[in-house]
């Protein structure tokens, strides 16, 4: 018979060797992946344990599975094989299993008792340690300037002019645990005004900045605990920016922008709204700049930098983070085709600030969400004792800001800038943020304010006016009170 295989003796090679036949399709359409997803969404497999929880709002309900009109009888069940007696593990292995079970039970009990059960024990320890280093400030975040609608910072608050003192940070001072220690006169010289406090931040320890109501309004976030590995990441990120800087195709406006003390390129990517856009969409760049920033966004170094900044926000501003995540999910559902920068980031957009000296002038990012946070990660090769300091003008603070460290500030509320670095040094940075107009778009039902007003009923307009009057107060409540963390 054609296709038959035999041994030398003439005996058939295998009864199963030729047991191959044409594939069989079921009589009705059936998608195994869809059925599996539907089965998982239905909850536990035991009917007694079925959950009545609704589906997540971002998942569309699946169509019901087709039913078979005639189900063939199942073949009789084969007799269950005789179970072999269980062999107990060795005593040493049993001890490990019991120890692991006790440890897991203890961790579960601690997690259930914690204010935020999602946090790991190491996260709770780091929060507790950082609370002891919290810096209390004589400012009430609720009194900071903002737009009338409460969505964004106040554009008029950015009109005050500040001038840098030409004197560089002094040399030859003694170095302590916080780097160079400045006298009050030297701190004032950095800002060109008086009454500023200096924070000699080494860039590793997490330091919360508290307002007069003990709200965490900013975070000097630091670095992950793997300092050597993190230095590889941030040094590599700085090198990637330096290598691509010369290939950028830039207009004069991209070099001489309002945030730049001196000219430096700043290229934005991500999802944004405003600036002439009729609806939210991806920040557009020319073909060359898009290609270069695509390479940066796809690189592991920048993915880790962005994810770390988001983890700090999730840890220190859980309500604000949840608000960001929910808004992002609704935007994704509204327009699935939009590309987002980083799957592990709560922020919608980022800006790559290329060197060699990315030093900002005093400014507000008033387009950002008014009570939202912006993350800044300093990169490059410069001595943070002699330049690169962050000045928070409305808080009267000068912060030592080393390369590789990350901080988060409400950039639409607090004017900020950097002290110049020395001429032979290099500094770049990456920032992340979310525009306040994205939240306004979602709140309007994915339409502009004008479109909402034109389509809303009189009752809806009254309700919206009452909501607008309370928006700022409700937004400030998303800052965490440090004692509640």
PDB file of C-alpha atoms in Angstrom, residues 186-437:
ATOM      1  CA  UNK A 186      26.012  82.235  48.661  1.00  0.00           C
ATOM      2  CA  UNK A 187      22.523  80.748  48.377  1.00  0.00           C
ATOM      3  CA  UNK A 188      21.107  84.206  47.764  1.00  0.00           C
ATOM      4  CA  UNK A 189      23.785  84.766  45.121  1.00  0.00           C
ATOM      5  CA  UNK A 190      22.552  81.694  43.213  1.00  0.00           C
ATOM      6  CA  UNK A 191      19.067  83.182  42.934  1.00  0.00           C
ATOM      7  CA  UNK A 192      19.826  86.895  42.790  1.00  0.00           C
ATOM      8  CA  UNK A 193      17.408  87.478  45.673  1.00  0.00           C
ATOM      9  CA  UNK A 194      17.263  86.826  49.427  1.00  0.00           C
ATOM     10  CA  UNK A 195      15.649  84.410  51.836  1.00  0.00           C
ATOM     11  CA  UNK A 196      16.106  81.149  49.928  1.00  0.00           C
ATOM     12  CA  UNK A 197      16.888  77.866  51.717  1.00  0.00           C
ATOM     13  CA  UNK A 198      19.435  75.408  50.342  1.00  0.00           C
ATOM     14  CA  UNK A 199      18.803  71.633  50.295  1.00  0.00           C
ATOM     15  CA  UNK A 200      22.046  69.710  49.831  1.00  0.00           C
ATOM     16  CA  UNK A 201      20.302  66.715  48.257  1.00  0.00           C
ATOM     17  CA  UNK A 202      22.632  63.871  47.311  1.00  0.00           C
ATOM     18  CA  UNK A 203      20.065  62.583  44.817  1.00  0.00           C
ATOM     19  CA  UNK A 204      19.478  59.163  46.369  1.00  0.00           C
ATOM     20  CA  UNK A 205      17.311  59.714  49.441  1.00  0.00           C
ATOM     21  CA  UNK A 206      13.596  60.376  48.934  1.00  0.00           C
ATOM     22  CA  UNK A 207      12.559  63.690  50.508  1.00  0.00           C
ATOM     23  CA  UNK A 208       8.874  64.715  50.481  1.00  0.00           C
ATOM     24  CA  UNK A 209       8.138  68.460  50.372  1.00  0.00           C
ATOM     25  CA  UNK A 210       5.115  69.251  52.543  1.00  0.00           C
ATOM     26  CA  UNK A 211       2.942  72.358  52.481  1.00  0.00           C
ATOM     27  CA  UNK A 212       1.521  73.931  55.642  1.00  0.00           C
ATOM     28  CA  UNK A 213      -1.334  71.386  55.619  1.00  0.00           C
ATOM     29  CA  UNK A 214       1.193  68.497  55.421  1.00  0.00           C
ATOM     30  CA  UNK A 215       0.202  67.737  51.838  1.00  0.00           C
ATOM     31  CA  UNK A 216       2.947  66.132  49.738  1.00  0.00           C
ATOM     32  CA  UNK A 217       3.194  68.757  47.007  1.00  0.00           C
ATOM     33  CA  UNK A 218       6.537  67.639  45.536  1.00  0.00           C
ATOM     34  CA  UNK A 219       9.008  64.767  45.829  1.00  0.00           C
ATOM     35  CA  UNK A 220      12.777  64.702  45.622  1.00  0.00           C
ATOM     36  CA  UNK A 221      12.528  61.118  44.449  1.00  0.00           C
ATOM     37  CA  UNK A 222      16.119  59.943  44.258  1.00  0.00           C
ATOM     38  CA  UNK A 223      17.146  56.749  42.468  1.00  0.00           C
ATOM     39  CA  UNK A 224      16.426  53.010  42.687  1.00  0.00           C
ATOM     40  CA  UNK A 225      18.467  51.107  45.246  1.00  0.00           C
ATOM     41  CA  UNK A 226      20.650  49.500  42.552  1.00  0.00           C
ATOM     42  CA  UNK A 227      22.860  52.576  42.285  1.00  0.00           C
ATOM     43  CA  UNK A 228      25.514  51.004  40.048  1.00  0.00           C
ATOM     44  CA  UNK A 229      22.940  49.583  37.633  1.00  0.00           C
ATOM     45  CA  UNK A 230      20.978  52.824  37.626  1.00  0.00           C
ATOM     46  CA  UNK A 231      24.115  54.811  36.787  1.00  0.00           C
ATOM     47  CA  UNK A 232      24.571  52.576  33.744  1.00  0.00           C
ATOM     48  CA  UNK A 233      20.992  53.397  32.706  1.00  0.00           C
ATOM     49  CA  UNK A 234      21.198  57.163  33.164  1.00  0.00           C
ATOM     50  CA  UNK A 235      24.719  57.526  31.745  1.00  0.00           C
ATOM     51  CA  UNK A 236      23.564  55.510  28.756  1.00  0.00           C
ATOM     52  CA  UNK A 237      20.464  57.692  28.344  1.00  0.00           C
ATOM     53  CA  UNK A 238      22.624  60.836  28.383  1.00  0.00           C
ATOM     54  CA  UNK A 239      24.909  59.337  25.729  1.00  0.00           C
ATOM     55  CA  UNK A 240      21.917  58.458  23.521  1.00  0.00           C
ATOM     56  CA  UNK A 241      20.763  62.082  23.646  1.00  0.00           C
ATOM     57  CA  UNK A 242      24.249  63.370  22.911  1.00  0.00           C
ATOM     58  CA  UNK A 243      24.693  61.044  19.920  1.00  0.00           C
ATOM     59  CA  UNK A 244      21.405  62.140  18.343  1.00  0.00           C
ATOM     60  CA  UNK A 245      21.584  65.853  19.064  1.00  0.00           C
ATOM     61  CA  UNK A 246      23.629  66.657  15.951  1.00  0.00           C
ATOM     62  CA  UNK A 247      21.163  64.791  13.693  1.00  0.00           C
ATOM     63  CA  UNK A 248      18.080  66.742  14.775  1.00  0.00           C
ATOM     64  CA  UNK A 249      16.370  68.956  12.220  1.00  0.00           C
ATOM     65  CA  UNK A 250      15.356  72.078  14.142  1.00  0.00           C
ATOM     66  CA  UNK A 251      13.730  75.422  13.545  1.00  0.00           C
ATOM     67  CA  UNK A 252      14.961  78.489  15.479  1.00  0.00           C
ATOM     68  CA  UNK A 253      11.825  78.240  17.627  1.00  0.00           C
ATOM     69  CA  UNK A 254      12.825  74.751  18.732  1.00  0.00           C
ATOM     70  CA  UNK A 255      16.121  76.124  20.044  1.00  0.00           C
ATOM     71  CA  UNK A 256      15.058  79.494  21.466  1.00  0.00           C
ATOM     72  CA  UNK A 257      11.952  78.667  23.477  1.00  0.00           C
ATOM     73  CA  UNK A 258      10.620  80.320  26.609  1.00  0.00           C
ATOM     74  CA  UNK A 259      11.986  77.627  28.921  1.00  0.00           C
ATOM     75  CA  UNK A 260      15.570  77.916  27.668  1.00  0.00           C
ATOM     76  CA  UNK A 261      18.054  80.164  29.446  1.00  0.00           C
ATOM     77  CA  UNK A 262      20.397  79.610  26.510  1.00  0.00           C
ATOM     78  CA  UNK A 263      19.467  77.853  23.287  1.00  0.00           C
ATOM     79  CA  UNK A 264      18.968  74.111  23.597  1.00  0.00           C
ATOM     80  CA  UNK A 265      16.771  71.671  21.645  1.00  0.00           C
ATOM     81  CA  UNK A 266      13.645  70.374  23.370  1.00  0.00           C
ATOM     82  CA  UNK A 267      11.609  67.768  21.463  1.00  0.00           C
ATOM     83  CA  UNK A 268       8.200  66.675  22.792  1.00  0.00           C
ATOM     84  CA  UNK A 269       6.516  63.329  22.102  1.00  0.00           C
ATOM     85  CA  UNK A 270       3.360  61.643  23.280  1.00  0.00           C
ATOM     86  CA  UNK A 271      -0.329  62.538  23.528  1.00  0.00           C
ATOM     87  CA  UNK A 272      -1.332  66.162  24.004  1.00  0.00           C
ATOM     88  CA  UNK A 273      -4.125  68.665  23.364  1.00  0.00           C
ATOM     89  CA  UNK A 274      -4.228  72.412  22.824  1.00  0.00           C
ATOM     90  CA  UNK A 275      -1.828  74.562  20.869  1.00  0.00           C
ATOM     91  CA  UNK A 276      -4.230  74.754  17.923  1.00  0.00           C
ATOM     92  CA  UNK A 277      -5.234  71.064  17.992  1.00  0.00           C
ATOM     93  CA  UNK A 278      -8.965  70.460  17.522  1.00  0.00           C
ATOM     94  CA  UNK A 279      -8.780  67.239  19.507  1.00  0.00           C
ATOM     95  CA  UNK A 280      -6.195  65.204  21.447  1.00  0.00           C
ATOM     96  CA  UNK A 281      -3.568  63.497  19.341  1.00  0.00           C
ATOM     97  CA  UNK A 282       0.094  62.609  19.076  1.00  0.00           C
ATOM     98  CA  UNK A 283       2.630  65.426  19.220  1.00  0.00           C
ATOM     99  CA  UNK A 284       3.851  65.843  15.637  1.00  0.00           C
ATOM    100  CA  UNK A 285       7.497  66.178  14.630  1.00  0.00           C
ATOM    101  CA  UNK A 286       9.225  66.107  11.264  1.00  0.00           C
ATOM    102  CA  UNK A 287      10.316  62.751   9.857  1.00  0.00           C
ATOM    103  CA  UNK A 288      13.907  62.916  11.145  1.00  0.00           C
ATOM    104  CA  UNK A 289      13.004  64.045  14.669  1.00  0.00           C
ATOM    105  CA  UNK A 290      10.235  61.445  14.833  1.00  0.00           C
ATOM    106  CA  UNK A 291      12.676  58.714  13.840  1.00  0.00           C
ATOM    107  CA  UNK A 292      15.257  59.794  16.412  1.00  0.00           C
ATOM    108  CA  UNK A 293      12.784  60.149  19.277  1.00  0.00           C
ATOM    109  CA  UNK A 294      11.176  56.818  18.338  1.00  0.00           C
ATOM    110  CA  UNK A 295      14.594  55.250  18.894  1.00  0.00           C
ATOM    111  CA  UNK A 296      14.870  56.912  22.296  1.00  0.00           C
ATOM    112  CA  UNK A 297      11.363  55.899  23.370  1.00  0.00           C
ATOM    113  CA  UNK A 298      11.965  52.286  22.376  1.00  0.00           C
ATOM    114  CA  UNK A 299      15.274  52.027  24.231  1.00  0.00           C
ATOM    115  CA  UNK A 300      15.371  50.167  27.538  1.00  0.00           C
ATOM    116  CA  UNK A 301      17.182  53.041  29.268  1.00  0.00           C
ATOM    117  CA  UNK A 302      14.415  55.567  28.664  1.00  0.00           C
ATOM    118  CA  UNK A 303      11.704  52.998  29.326  1.00  0.00           C
ATOM    119  CA  UNK A 304      13.239  52.439  32.775  1.00  0.00           C
ATOM    120  CA  UNK A 305      13.679  56.154  33.469  1.00  0.00           C
ATOM    121  CA  UNK A 306      10.030  56.824  32.623  1.00  0.00           C
ATOM    122  CA  UNK A 307       8.749  53.834  34.575  1.00  0.00           C
ATOM    123  CA  UNK A 308      10.732  54.810  37.683  1.00  0.00           C
ATOM    124  CA  UNK A 309       9.267  58.319  37.695  1.00  0.00           C
ATOM    125  CA  UNK A 310       5.781  56.819  37.464  1.00  0.00           C
ATOM    126  CA  UNK A 311       6.489  54.426  40.324  1.00  0.00           C
ATOM    127  CA  UNK A 312       7.400  57.408  42.519  1.00  0.00           C
ATOM    128  CA  UNK A 313       4.124  59.079  41.660  1.00  0.00           C
ATOM    129  CA  UNK A 314       2.141  55.900  42.331  1.00  0.00           C
ATOM    130  CA  UNK A 315       3.838  55.624  45.715  1.00  0.00           C
ATOM    131  CA  UNK A 316       3.476  59.227  46.894  1.00  0.00           C
ATOM    132  CA  UNK A 317       0.333  60.394  45.091  1.00  0.00           C
ATOM    133  CA  UNK A 318      -1.935  57.338  44.724  1.00  0.00           C
ATOM    134  CA  UNK A 319      -5.145  59.342  44.212  1.00  0.00           C
ATOM    135  CA  UNK A 320      -3.561  61.571  41.602  1.00  0.00           C
ATOM    136  CA  UNK A 321      -2.030  58.540  39.864  1.00  0.00           C
ATOM    137  CA  UNK A 322      -5.395  56.771  39.743  1.00  0.00           C
ATOM    138  CA  UNK A 323      -6.920  59.899  38.201  1.00  0.00           C
ATOM    139  CA  UNK A 324      -4.193  59.963  35.529  1.00  0.00           C
ATOM    140  CA  UNK A 325      -4.592  56.258  34.767  1.00  0.00           C
ATOM    141  CA  UNK A 326      -8.377  56.452  34.452  1.00  0.00           C
ATOM    142  CA  UNK A 327      -8.127  59.436  32.110  1.00  0.00           C
ATOM    143  CA  UNK A 328      -5.521  57.653  29.979  1.00  0.00           C
ATOM    144  CA  UNK A 329      -7.738  54.562  29.740  1.00  0.00           C
ATOM    145  CA  UNK A 330     -10.689  56.633  28.531  1.00  0.00           C
ATOM    146  CA  UNK A 331      -8.512  58.384  25.943  1.00  0.00           C
ATOM    147  CA  UNK A 332      -7.238  55.027  24.686  1.00  0.00           C
ATOM    148  CA  UNK A 333     -10.804  53.751  24.383  1.00  0.00           C
ATOM    149  CA  UNK A 334     -11.851  56.912  22.533  1.00  0.00           C
ATOM    150  CA  UNK A 335      -8.992  56.713  20.025  1.00  0.00           C
ATOM    151  CA  UNK A 336      -7.149  53.363  20.099  1.00  0.00           C
ATOM    152  CA  UNK A 337      -4.874  54.383  17.214  1.00  0.00           C
ATOM    153  CA  UNK A 338      -2.904  56.907  19.314  1.00  0.00           C
ATOM    154  CA  UNK A 339       0.601  55.784  20.275  1.00  0.00           C
ATOM    155  CA  UNK A 340       1.693  56.270  23.874  1.00  0.00           C
ATOM    156  CA  UNK A 341       5.272  56.747  25.015  1.00  0.00           C
ATOM    157  CA  UNK A 342       5.655  54.061  27.656  1.00  0.00           C
ATOM    158  CA  UNK A 343       3.260  51.347  28.777  1.00  0.00           C
ATOM    159  CA  UNK A 344       4.561  51.654  32.354  1.00  0.00           C
ATOM    160  CA  UNK A 345       4.110  55.430  32.610  1.00  0.00           C
ATOM    161  CA  UNK A 346       1.137  57.284  34.059  1.00  0.00           C
ATOM    162  CA  UNK A 347       2.104  60.382  32.047  1.00  0.00           C
ATOM    163  CA  UNK A 348       0.763  61.178  28.570  1.00  0.00           C
ATOM    164  CA  UNK A 349       3.768  63.004  27.092  1.00  0.00           C
ATOM    165  CA  UNK A 350       7.468  63.678  27.551  1.00  0.00           C
ATOM    166  CA  UNK A 351      10.106  66.159  26.430  1.00  0.00           C
ATOM    167  CA  UNK A 352      13.693  65.260  25.596  1.00  0.00           C
ATOM    168  CA  UNK A 353      15.912  68.189  26.565  1.00  0.00           C
ATOM    169  CA  UNK A 354      19.138  67.690  24.619  1.00  0.00           C
ATOM    170  CA  UNK A 355      22.490  69.034  25.729  1.00  0.00           C
ATOM    171  CA  UNK A 356      25.130  70.111  25.882  1.00  0.00           C
ATOM    172  CA  UNK A 357      23.672  72.505  28.479  1.00  0.00           C
ATOM    173  CA  UNK A 358      19.925  72.056  28.925  1.00  0.00           C
ATOM    174  CA  UNK A 359      19.422  74.789  31.520  1.00  0.00           C
ATOM    175  CA  UNK A 360      15.976  76.306  31.969  1.00  0.00           C
ATOM    176  CA  UNK A 361      14.991  79.893  32.753  1.00  0.00           C
ATOM    177  CA  UNK A 362      12.303  80.630  35.392  1.00  0.00           C
ATOM    178  CA  UNK A 363       8.988  79.444  33.987  1.00  0.00           C
ATOM    179  CA  UNK A 364       5.684  77.729  34.613  1.00  0.00           C
ATOM    180  CA  UNK A 365       4.381  74.837  32.526  1.00  0.00           C
ATOM    181  CA  UNK A 366       0.905  76.316  32.829  1.00  0.00           C
ATOM    182  CA  UNK A 367      -0.553  74.007  30.139  1.00  0.00           C
ATOM    183  CA  UNK A 368      -0.115  71.056  32.521  1.00  0.00           C
ATOM    184  CA  UNK A 369      -2.835  69.886  34.869  1.00  0.00           C
ATOM    185  CA  UNK A 370      -2.900  72.527  37.611  1.00  0.00           C
ATOM    186  CA  UNK A 371      -2.596  70.150  40.554  1.00  0.00           C
ATOM    187  CA  UNK A 372      -0.683  67.532  38.561  1.00  0.00           C
ATOM    188  CA  UNK A 373       2.938  66.535  38.795  1.00  0.00           C
ATOM    189  CA  UNK A 374       5.706  66.748  36.221  1.00  0.00           C
ATOM    190  CA  UNK A 375       8.728  64.437  36.554  1.00  0.00           C
ATOM    191  CA  UNK A 376      12.271  65.605  35.768  1.00  0.00           C
ATOM    192  CA  UNK A 377      15.273  63.295  35.489  1.00  0.00           C
ATOM    193  CA  UNK A 378      18.638  65.058  35.267  1.00  0.00           C
ATOM    194  CA  UNK A 379      21.219  63.481  32.956  1.00  0.00           C
ATOM    195  CA  UNK A 380      24.754  64.267  31.912  1.00  0.00           C
ATOM    196  CA  UNK A 381      28.232  64.751  33.314  1.00  0.00           C
ATOM    197  CA  UNK A 382      28.425  67.767  35.634  1.00  0.00           C
ATOM    198  CA  UNK A 383      29.312  68.505  39.235  1.00  0.00           C
ATOM    199  CA  UNK A 384      26.016  69.232  41.079  1.00  0.00           C
ATOM    200  CA  UNK A 385      27.903  71.244  43.712  1.00  0.00           C
ATOM    201  CA  UNK A 386      28.762  73.867  41.108  1.00  0.00           C
ATOM    202  CA  UNK A 387      25.688  74.019  38.883  1.00  0.00           C
ATOM    203  CA  UNK A 388      22.487  72.382  37.726  1.00  0.00           C
ATOM    204  CA  UNK A 389      20.658  73.217  40.971  1.00  0.00           C
ATOM    205  CA  UNK A 390      16.873  73.399  40.749  1.00  0.00           C
ATOM    206  CA  UNK A 391      15.365  76.658  41.980  1.00  0.00           C
ATOM    207  CA  UNK A 392      11.745  76.496  43.164  1.00  0.00           C
ATOM    208  CA  UNK A 393      10.943  80.192  43.241  1.00  0.00           C
ATOM    209  CA  UNK A 394       7.534  80.111  44.912  1.00  0.00           C
ATOM    210  CA  UNK A 395       8.837  77.793  47.644  1.00  0.00           C
ATOM    211  CA  UNK A 396      12.077  79.800  48.114  1.00  0.00           C
ATOM    212  CA  UNK A 397      14.187  76.665  47.737  1.00  0.00           C
ATOM    213  CA  UNK A 398      17.477  75.899  45.995  1.00  0.00           C
ATOM    214  CA  UNK A 399      17.886  72.137  45.534  1.00  0.00           C
ATOM    215  CA  UNK A 400      21.117  70.343  44.659  1.00  0.00           C
ATOM    216  CA  UNK A 401      20.037  68.211  41.669  1.00  0.00           C
ATOM    217  CA  UNK A 402      22.641  65.538  40.749  1.00  0.00           C
ATOM    218  CA  UNK A 403      22.702  63.730  37.395  1.00  0.00           C
ATOM    219  CA  UNK A 404      20.763  60.462  37.444  1.00  0.00           C
ATOM    220  CA  UNK A 405      18.234  61.598  40.063  1.00  0.00           C
ATOM    221  CA  UNK A 406      14.514  62.204  39.587  1.00  0.00           C
ATOM    222  CA  UNK A 407      12.103  64.630  41.216  1.00  0.00           C
ATOM    223  CA  UNK A 408       8.426  65.448  40.752  1.00  0.00           C
ATOM    224  CA  UNK A 409       6.904  68.936  41.118  1.00  0.00           C
ATOM    225  CA  UNK A 410       3.588  70.645  40.281  1.00  0.00           C
ATOM    226  CA  UNK A 411       5.172  72.474  37.361  1.00  0.00           C
ATOM    227  CA  UNK A 412       2.017  74.467  36.539  1.00  0.00           C
ATOM    228  CA  UNK A 413       1.958  75.994  40.042  1.00  0.00           C
ATOM    229  CA  UNK A 414       5.590  76.499  41.065  1.00  0.00           C
ATOM    230  CA  UNK A 415       8.030  78.531  38.966  1.00  0.00           C
ATOM    231  CA  UNK A 416      11.231  76.592  38.435  1.00  0.00           C
ATOM    232  CA  UNK A 417      14.594  76.902  36.721  1.00  0.00           C
ATOM    233  CA  UNK A 418      18.188  75.671  36.868  1.00  0.00           C
ATOM    234  CA  UNK A 419      21.493  77.216  37.887  1.00  0.00           C
ATOM    235  CA  UNK A 420      24.008  77.219  34.976  1.00  0.00           C
ATOM    236  CA  UNK A 421      26.678  74.525  34.867  1.00  0.00           C
ATOM    237  CA  UNK A 422      30.337  75.161  34.070  1.00  0.00           C
ATOM    238  CA  UNK A 423      31.350  75.574  30.450  1.00  0.00           C
ATOM    239  CA  UNK A 424      33.195  72.264  30.130  1.00  0.00           C
ATOM    240  CA  UNK A 425      30.285  70.232  31.575  1.00  0.00           C
ATOM    241  CA  UNK A 426      27.229  68.673  29.934  1.00  0.00           C
ATOM    242  CA  UNK A 427      23.647  68.456  31.144  1.00  0.00           C
ATOM    243  CA  UNK A 428      20.498  67.062  29.529  1.00  0.00           C
ATOM    244  CA  UNK A 429      17.197  65.840  30.957  1.00  0.00           C
ATOM    245  CA  UNK A 430      13.905  64.100  30.240  1.00  0.00           C
ATOM    246  CA  UNK A 431      10.588  65.344  31.617  1.00  0.00           C
ATOM    247  CA  UNK A 432       7.146  63.733  31.722  1.00  0.00           C
ATOM    248  CA  UNK A 433       3.802  65.495  32.082  1.00  0.00           C
ATOM    249  CA  UNK A 434       0.096  65.442  31.190  1.00  0.00           C
ATOM    250  CA  UNK A 435      -1.724  68.452  29.751  1.00  0.00           C
ATOM    251  CA  UNK A 436      -4.718  69.687  31.712  1.00  0.00           C
ATOM    252  CA  UNK A 437      -6.697  70.003  28.486  1.00  0.00           C
TER     253      UNK A 437
END
